[in-house]
PDB file of C-alpha atoms and ligand atoms in Angstrom:
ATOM      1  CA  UNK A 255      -8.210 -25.253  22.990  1.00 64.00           C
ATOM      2  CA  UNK A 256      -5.431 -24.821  20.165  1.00 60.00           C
ATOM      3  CA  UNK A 257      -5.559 -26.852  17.275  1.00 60.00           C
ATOM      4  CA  UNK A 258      -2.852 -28.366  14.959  1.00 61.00           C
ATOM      5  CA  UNK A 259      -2.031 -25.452  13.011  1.00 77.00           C
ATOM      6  CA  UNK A 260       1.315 -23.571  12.549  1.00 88.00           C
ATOM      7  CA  UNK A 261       2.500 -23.235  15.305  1.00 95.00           C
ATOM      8  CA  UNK A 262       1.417 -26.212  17.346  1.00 96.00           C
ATOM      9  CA  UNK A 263       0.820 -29.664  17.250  1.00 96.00           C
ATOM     10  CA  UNK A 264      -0.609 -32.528  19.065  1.00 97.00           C
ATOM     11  CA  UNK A 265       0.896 -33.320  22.470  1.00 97.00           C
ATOM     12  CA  UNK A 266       1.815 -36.688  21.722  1.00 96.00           C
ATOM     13  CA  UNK A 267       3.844 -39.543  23.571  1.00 96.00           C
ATOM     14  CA  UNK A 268       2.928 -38.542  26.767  1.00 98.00           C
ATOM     15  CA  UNK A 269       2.301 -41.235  29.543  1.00 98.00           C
ATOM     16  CA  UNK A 270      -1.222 -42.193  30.540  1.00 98.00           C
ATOM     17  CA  UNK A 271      -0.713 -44.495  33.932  1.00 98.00           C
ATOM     18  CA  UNK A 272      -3.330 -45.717  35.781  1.00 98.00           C
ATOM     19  CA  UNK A 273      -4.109 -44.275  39.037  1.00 98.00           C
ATOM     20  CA  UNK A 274      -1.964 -47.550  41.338  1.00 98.00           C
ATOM     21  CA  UNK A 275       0.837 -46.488  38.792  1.00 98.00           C
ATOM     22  CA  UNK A 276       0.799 -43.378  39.509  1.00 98.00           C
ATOM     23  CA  UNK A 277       1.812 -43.784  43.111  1.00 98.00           C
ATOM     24  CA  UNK A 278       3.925 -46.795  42.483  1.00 98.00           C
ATOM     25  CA  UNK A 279       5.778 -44.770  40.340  1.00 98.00           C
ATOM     26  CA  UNK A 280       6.105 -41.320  42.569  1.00 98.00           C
ATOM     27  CA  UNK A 281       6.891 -43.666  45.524  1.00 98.00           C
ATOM     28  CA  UNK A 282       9.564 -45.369  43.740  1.00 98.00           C
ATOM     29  CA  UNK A 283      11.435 -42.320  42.386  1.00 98.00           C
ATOM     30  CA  UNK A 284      10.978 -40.536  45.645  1.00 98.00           C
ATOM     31  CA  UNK A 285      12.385 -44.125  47.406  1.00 98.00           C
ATOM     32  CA  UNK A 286      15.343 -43.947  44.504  1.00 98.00           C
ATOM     33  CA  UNK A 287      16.039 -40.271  44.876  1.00 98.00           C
ATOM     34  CA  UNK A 288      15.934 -40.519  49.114  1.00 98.00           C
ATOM     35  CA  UNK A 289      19.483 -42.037  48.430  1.00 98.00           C
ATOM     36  CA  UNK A 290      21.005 -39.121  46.983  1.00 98.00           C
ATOM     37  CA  UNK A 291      23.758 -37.369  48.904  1.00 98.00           C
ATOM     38  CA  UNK A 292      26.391 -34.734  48.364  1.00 98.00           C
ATOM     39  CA  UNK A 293      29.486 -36.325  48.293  1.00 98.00           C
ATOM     40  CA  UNK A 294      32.788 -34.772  48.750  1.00 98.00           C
ATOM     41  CA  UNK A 295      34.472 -38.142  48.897  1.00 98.00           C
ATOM     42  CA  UNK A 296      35.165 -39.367  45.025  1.00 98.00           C
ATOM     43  CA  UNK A 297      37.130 -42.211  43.440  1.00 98.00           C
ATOM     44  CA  UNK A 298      39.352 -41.221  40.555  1.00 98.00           C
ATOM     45  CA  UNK A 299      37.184 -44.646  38.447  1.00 98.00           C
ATOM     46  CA  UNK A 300      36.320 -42.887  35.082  1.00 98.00           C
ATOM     47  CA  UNK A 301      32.887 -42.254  34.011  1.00 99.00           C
ATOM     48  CA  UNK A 302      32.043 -42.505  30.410  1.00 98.00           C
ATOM     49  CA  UNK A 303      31.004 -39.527  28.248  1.00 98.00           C
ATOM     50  CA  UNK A 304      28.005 -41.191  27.021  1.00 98.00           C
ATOM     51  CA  UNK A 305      26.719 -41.008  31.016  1.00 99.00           C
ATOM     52  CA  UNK A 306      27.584 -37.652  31.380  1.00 99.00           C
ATOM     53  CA  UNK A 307      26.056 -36.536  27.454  1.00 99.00           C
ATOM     54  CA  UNK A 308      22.587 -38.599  28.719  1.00 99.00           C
ATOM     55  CA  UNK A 309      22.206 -36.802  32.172  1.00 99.00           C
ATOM     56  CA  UNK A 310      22.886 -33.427  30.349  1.00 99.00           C
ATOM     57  CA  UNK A 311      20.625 -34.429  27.716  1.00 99.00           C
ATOM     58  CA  UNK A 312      18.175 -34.583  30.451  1.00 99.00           C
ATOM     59  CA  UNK A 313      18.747 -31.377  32.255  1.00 99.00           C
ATOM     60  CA  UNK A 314      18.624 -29.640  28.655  1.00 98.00           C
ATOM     61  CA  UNK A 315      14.884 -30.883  28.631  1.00 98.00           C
ATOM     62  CA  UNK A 316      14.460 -28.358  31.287  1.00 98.00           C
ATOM     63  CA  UNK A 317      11.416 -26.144  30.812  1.00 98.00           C
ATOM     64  CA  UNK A 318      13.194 -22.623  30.795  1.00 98.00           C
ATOM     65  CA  UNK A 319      12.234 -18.763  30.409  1.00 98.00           C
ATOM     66  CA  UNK A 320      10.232 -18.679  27.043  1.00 98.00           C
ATOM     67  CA  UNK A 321      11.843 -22.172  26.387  1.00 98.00           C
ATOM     68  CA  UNK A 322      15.151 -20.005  25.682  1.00 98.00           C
ATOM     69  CA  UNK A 323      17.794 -22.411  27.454  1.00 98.00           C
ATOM     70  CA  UNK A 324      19.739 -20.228  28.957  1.00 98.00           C
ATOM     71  CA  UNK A 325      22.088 -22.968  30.077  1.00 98.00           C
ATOM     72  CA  UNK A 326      25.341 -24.408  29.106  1.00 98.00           C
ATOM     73  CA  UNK A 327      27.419 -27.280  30.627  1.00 99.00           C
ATOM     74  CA  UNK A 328      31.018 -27.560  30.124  1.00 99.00           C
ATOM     75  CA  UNK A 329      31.853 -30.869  31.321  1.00 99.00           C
ATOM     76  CA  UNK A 330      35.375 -30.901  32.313  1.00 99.00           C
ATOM     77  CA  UNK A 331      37.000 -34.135  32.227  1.00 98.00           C
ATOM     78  CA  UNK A 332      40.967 -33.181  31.243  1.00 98.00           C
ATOM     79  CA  UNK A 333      43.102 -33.652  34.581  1.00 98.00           C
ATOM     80  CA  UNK A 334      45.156 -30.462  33.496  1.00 98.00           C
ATOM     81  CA  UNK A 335      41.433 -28.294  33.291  1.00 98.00           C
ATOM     82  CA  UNK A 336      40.091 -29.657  36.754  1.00 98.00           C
ATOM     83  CA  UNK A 337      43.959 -28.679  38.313  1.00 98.00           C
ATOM     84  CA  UNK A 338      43.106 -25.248  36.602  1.00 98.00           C
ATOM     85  CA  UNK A 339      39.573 -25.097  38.174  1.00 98.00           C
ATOM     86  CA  UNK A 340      40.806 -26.590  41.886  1.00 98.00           C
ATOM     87  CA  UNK A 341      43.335 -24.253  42.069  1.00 98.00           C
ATOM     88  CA  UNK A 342      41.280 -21.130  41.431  1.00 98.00           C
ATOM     89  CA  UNK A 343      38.709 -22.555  43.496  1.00 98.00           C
ATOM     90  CA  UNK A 344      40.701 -23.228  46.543  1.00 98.00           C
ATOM     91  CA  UNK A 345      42.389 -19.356  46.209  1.00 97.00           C
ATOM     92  CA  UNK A 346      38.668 -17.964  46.177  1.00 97.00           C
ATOM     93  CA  UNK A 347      37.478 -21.032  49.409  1.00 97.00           C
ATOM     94  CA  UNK A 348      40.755 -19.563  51.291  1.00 97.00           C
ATOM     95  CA  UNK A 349      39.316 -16.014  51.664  1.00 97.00           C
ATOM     96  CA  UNK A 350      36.033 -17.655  52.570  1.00 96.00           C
ATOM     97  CA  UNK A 351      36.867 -19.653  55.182  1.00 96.00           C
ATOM     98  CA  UNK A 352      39.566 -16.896  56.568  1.00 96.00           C
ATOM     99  CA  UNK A 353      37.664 -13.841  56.777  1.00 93.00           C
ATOM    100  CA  UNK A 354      35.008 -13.140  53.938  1.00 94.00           C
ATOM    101  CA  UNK A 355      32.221 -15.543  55.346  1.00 95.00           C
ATOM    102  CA  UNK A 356      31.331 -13.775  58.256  1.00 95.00           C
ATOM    103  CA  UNK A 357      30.679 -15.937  61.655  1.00 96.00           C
ATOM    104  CA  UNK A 358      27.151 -16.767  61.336  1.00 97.00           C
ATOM    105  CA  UNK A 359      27.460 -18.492  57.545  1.00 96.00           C
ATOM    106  CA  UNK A 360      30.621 -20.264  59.026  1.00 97.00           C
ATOM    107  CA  UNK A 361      28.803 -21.775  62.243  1.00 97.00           C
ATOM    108  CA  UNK A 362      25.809 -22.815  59.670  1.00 97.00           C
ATOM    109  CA  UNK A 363      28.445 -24.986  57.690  1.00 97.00           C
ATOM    110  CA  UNK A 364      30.233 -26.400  60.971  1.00 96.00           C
ATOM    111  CA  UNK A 365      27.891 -29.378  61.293  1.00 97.00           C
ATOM    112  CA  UNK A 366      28.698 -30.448  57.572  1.00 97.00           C
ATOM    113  CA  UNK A 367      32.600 -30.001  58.291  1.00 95.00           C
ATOM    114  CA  UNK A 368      33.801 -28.341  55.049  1.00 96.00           C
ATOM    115  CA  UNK A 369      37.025 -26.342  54.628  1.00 96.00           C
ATOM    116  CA  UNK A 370      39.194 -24.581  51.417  1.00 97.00           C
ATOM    117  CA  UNK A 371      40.787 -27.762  50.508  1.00 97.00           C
ATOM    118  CA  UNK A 372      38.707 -29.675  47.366  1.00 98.00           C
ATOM    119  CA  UNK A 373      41.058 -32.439  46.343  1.00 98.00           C
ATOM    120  CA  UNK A 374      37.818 -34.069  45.246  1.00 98.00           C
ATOM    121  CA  UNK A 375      37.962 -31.534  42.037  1.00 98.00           C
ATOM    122  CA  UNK A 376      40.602 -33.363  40.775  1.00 98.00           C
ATOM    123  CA  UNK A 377      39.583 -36.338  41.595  1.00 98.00           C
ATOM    124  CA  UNK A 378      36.150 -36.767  40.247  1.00 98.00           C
ATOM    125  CA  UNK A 379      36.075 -37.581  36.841  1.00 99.00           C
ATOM    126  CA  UNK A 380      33.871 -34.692  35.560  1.00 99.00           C
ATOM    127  CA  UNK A 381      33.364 -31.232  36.996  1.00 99.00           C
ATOM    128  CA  UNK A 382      30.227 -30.144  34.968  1.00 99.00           C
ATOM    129  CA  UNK A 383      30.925 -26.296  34.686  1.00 98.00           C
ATOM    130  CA  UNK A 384      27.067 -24.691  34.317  1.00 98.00           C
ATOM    131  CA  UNK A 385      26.846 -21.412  32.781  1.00 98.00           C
ATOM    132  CA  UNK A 386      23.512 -19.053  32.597  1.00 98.00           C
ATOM    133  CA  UNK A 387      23.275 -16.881  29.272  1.00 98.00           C
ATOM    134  CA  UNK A 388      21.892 -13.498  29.607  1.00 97.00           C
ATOM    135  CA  UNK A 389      21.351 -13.245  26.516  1.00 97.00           C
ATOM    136  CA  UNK A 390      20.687 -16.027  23.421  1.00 96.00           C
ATOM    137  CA  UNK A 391      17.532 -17.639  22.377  1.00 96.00           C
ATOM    138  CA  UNK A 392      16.418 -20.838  20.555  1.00 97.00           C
ATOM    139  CA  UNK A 393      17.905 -20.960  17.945  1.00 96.00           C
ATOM    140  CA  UNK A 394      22.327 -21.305  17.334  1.00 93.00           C
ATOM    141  CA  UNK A 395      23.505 -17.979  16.536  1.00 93.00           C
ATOM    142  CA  UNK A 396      20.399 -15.740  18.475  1.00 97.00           C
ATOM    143  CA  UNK A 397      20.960 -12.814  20.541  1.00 96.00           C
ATOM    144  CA  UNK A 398      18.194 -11.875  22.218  1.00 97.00           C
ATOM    145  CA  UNK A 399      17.492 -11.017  25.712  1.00 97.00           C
ATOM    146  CA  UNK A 400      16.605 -14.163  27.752  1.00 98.00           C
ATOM    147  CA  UNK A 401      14.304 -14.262  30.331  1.00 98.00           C
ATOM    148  CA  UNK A 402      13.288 -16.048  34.028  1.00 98.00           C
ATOM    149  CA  UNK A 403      17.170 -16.525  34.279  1.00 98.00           C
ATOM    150  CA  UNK A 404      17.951 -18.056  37.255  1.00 98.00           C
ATOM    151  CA  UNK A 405      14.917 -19.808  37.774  1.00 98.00           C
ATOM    152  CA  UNK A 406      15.064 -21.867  34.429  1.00 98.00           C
ATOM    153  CA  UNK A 407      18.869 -22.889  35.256  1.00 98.00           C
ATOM    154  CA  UNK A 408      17.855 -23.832  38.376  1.00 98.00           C
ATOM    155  CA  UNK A 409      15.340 -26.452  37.249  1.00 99.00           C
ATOM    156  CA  UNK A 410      17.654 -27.785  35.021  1.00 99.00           C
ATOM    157  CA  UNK A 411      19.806 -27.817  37.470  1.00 99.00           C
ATOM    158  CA  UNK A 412      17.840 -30.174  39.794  1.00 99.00           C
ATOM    159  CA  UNK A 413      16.951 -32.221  36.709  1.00 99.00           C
ATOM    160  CA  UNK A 414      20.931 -32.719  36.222  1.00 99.00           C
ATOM    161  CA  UNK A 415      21.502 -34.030  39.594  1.00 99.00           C
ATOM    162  CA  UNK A 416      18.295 -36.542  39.447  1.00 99.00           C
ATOM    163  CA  UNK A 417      19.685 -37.747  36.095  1.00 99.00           C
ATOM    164  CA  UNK A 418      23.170 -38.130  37.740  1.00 99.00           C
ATOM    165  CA  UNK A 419      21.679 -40.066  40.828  1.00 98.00           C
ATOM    166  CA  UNK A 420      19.524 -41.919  38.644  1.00 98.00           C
ATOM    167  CA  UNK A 421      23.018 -42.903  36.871  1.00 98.00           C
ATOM    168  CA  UNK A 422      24.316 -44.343  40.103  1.00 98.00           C
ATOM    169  CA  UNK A 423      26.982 -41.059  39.672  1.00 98.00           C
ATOM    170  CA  UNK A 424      27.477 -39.164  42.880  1.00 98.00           C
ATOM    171  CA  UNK A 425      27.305 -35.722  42.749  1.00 98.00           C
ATOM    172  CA  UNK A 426      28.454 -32.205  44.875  1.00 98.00           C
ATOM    173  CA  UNK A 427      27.280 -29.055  43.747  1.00 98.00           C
ATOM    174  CA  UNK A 428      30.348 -26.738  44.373  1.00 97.00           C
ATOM    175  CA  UNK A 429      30.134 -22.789  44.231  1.00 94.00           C
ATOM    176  CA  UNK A 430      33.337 -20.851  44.919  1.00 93.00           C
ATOM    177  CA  UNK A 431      32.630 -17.191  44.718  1.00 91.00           C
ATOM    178  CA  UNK A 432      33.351 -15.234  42.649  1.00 93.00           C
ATOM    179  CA  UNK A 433      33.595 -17.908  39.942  1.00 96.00           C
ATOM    180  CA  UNK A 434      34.648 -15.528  37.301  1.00 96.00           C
ATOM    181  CA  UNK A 435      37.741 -17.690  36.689  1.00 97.00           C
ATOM    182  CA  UNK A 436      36.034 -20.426  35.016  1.00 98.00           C
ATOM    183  CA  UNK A 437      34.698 -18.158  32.227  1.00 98.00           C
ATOM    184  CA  UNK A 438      38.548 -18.254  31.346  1.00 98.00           C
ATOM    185  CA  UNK A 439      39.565 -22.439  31.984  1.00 98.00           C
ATOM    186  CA  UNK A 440      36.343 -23.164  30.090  1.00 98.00           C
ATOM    187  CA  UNK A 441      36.462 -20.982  27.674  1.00 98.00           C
ATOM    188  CA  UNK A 442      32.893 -18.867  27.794  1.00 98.00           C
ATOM    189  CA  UNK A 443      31.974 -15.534  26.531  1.00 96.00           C
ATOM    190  CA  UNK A 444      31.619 -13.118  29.383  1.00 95.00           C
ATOM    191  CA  UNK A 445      27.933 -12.627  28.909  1.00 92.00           C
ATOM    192  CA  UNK A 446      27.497 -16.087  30.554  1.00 97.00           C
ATOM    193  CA  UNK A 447      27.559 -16.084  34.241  1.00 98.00           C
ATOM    194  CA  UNK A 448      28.878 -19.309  36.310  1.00 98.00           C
ATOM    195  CA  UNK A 449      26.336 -20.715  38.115  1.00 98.00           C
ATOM    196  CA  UNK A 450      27.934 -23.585  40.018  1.00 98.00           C
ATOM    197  CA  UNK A 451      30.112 -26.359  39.681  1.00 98.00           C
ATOM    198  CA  UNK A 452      28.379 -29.858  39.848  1.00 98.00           C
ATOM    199  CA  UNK A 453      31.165 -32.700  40.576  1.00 98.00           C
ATOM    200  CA  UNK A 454      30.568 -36.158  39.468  1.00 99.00           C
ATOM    201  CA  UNK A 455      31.403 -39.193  39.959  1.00 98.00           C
ATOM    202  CA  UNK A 456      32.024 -42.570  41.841  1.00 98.00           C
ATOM    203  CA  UNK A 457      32.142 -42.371  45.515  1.00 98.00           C
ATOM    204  CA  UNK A 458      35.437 -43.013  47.138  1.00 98.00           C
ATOM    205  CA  UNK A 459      34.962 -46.169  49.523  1.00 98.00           C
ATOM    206  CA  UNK A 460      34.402 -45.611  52.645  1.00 98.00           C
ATOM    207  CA  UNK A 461      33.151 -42.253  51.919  1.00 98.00           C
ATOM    208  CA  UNK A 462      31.494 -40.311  54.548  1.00 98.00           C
ATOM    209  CA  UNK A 463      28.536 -37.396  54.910  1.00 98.00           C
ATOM    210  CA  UNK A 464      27.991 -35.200  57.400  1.00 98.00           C
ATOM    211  CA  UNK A 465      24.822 -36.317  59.855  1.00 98.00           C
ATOM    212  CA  UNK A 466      23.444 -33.044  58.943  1.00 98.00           C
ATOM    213  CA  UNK A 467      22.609 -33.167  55.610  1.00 97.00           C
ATOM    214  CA  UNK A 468      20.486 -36.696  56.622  1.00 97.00           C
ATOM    215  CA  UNK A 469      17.965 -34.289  58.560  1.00 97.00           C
ATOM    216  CA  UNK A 470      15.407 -33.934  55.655  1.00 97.00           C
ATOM    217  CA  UNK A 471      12.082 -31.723  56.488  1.00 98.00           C
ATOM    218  CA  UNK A 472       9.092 -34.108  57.149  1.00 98.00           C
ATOM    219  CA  UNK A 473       6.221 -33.000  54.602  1.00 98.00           C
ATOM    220  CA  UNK A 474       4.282 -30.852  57.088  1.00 98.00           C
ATOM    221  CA  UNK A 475       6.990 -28.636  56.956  1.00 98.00           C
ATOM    222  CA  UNK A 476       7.428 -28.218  53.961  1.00 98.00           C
ATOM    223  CA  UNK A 477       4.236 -28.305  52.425  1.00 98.00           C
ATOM    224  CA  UNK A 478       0.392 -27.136  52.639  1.00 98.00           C
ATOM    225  CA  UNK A 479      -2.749 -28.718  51.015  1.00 98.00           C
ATOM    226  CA  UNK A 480      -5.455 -25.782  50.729  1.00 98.00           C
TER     227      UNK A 480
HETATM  228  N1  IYR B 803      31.578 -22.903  48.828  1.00 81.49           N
HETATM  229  C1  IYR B 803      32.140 -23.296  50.103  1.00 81.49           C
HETATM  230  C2  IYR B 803      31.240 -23.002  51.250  1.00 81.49           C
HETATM  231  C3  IYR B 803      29.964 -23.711  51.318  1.00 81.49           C
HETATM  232  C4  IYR B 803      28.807 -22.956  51.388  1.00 81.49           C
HETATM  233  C5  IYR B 803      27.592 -23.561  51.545  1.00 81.49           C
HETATM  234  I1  IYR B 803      25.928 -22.429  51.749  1.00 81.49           I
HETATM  235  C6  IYR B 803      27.495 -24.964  51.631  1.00 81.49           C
HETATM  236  O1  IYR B 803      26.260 -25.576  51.793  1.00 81.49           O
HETATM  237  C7  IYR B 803      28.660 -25.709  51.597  1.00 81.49           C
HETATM  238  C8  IYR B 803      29.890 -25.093  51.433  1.00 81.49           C
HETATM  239  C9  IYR B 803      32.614 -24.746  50.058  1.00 81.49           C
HETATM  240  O2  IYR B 803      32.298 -25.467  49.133  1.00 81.49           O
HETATM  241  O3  IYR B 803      33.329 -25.158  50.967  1.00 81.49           O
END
């Protein structure tokens, strides 16, 4: 095993639970988290900054490609930017739905009832805008090649959306493609790609989701013990 030295140190603050903790505390989180739903159905009640900076705060404590975080989150709150972003969305959601899906994605997204229209990006509060860099590294100012891409922004990702439910915020992870167009509204180098849009925010009242998305996998499907 390491010791303290240079490079390392300790791992300290790290929670010891006892063993009836443990579960109490996976059950409740998995209890808390069974809530979650994509909403496409927000009110236009603000959400603070603060909210938004903690959630992000968490999904930046992502483990990531040789801990590069190759993230970043421009979280769009100006009405005039999330016009911008609906707009360009919508144009891109248009072709989808008309032609460029093909018939078997479209039939696959009947039962959830979606279509090119996204008032909701306008609005919900905040449209977090994520971005994966290609290229950066720890430190402000690096520029090396990053690593385990897609994977890392992935996790942080998930850990967004938690943070967000956690929050009481609703959230709907959005992906027009191509999203080159927010590279421009949000003002990012072109060595970031857009990865997706997360929307957050209050639901509307009397909201609705799609019966679908309530079928969740029981664990036999979706996992082994060997
Ligand atoms: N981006 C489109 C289409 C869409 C695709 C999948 I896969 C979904 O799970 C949901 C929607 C849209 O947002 O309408």
């Amino acid at each position: 095993m390491k010791t303290s030295d240079d490079t390392h140190v300790l791992l300290d603050g790290f929670p010891h639970y006892p063993e009836d903790e443990m579960l109490r505390r996976a059950v409740a989180f998995q209890e808390s988290m069974r809530s979650r739903r994509s909403v496409r159905q927000f009110s236009d009640k603000p959400v603070t900054r603060d909210i938004i900076e903690a959630c992000v705060r968490t999904a930046g404590s992502a483990p990531s490609g040789a801990n590069h975080q190759p993230w970043f989150f421009a979280c769009v709150g100006s009405a005039e930017k999330k016009r911008e972003i609906r707009r360009a969305a919508e144009a891109e959601e248009r072709e989808f739905y008309s032609g460029r899906a093909g018939e078997e994605w479209l039939d696959a997204l009947a039962p959830i009832g979606t279509d090119a229209d996204k008032p909701y990006m306008e609005t919900a509060p905040w449209l977090i805008c994520i971005f994966a860099q290609r290229r950066g590294g720890v430190r402000e100012g690096e520029d090396r090649k990053n690593y385990y891409i897609h994977e890392s922004v992935g996790i942080a990702t998930g850990l967004l959306i938690a943070a967000c439910h956690e929050a009481g915020l609703a959230t709907l992870v959005h992906t027009p493609n191509p999203m080159k167009f927010l590279n421009t509204i949000c003002d990012r180098p072109e060595t970031e790609k857009p990865f997706l849009i997360l929307v957050a925010g209050h639901p509307a009242e009397g909201a609705m989701v799609p019966k679908h998305a309530l079928i969740k996998k029981p664990l036999e499907e979706i996992a082994a013990f060997l």
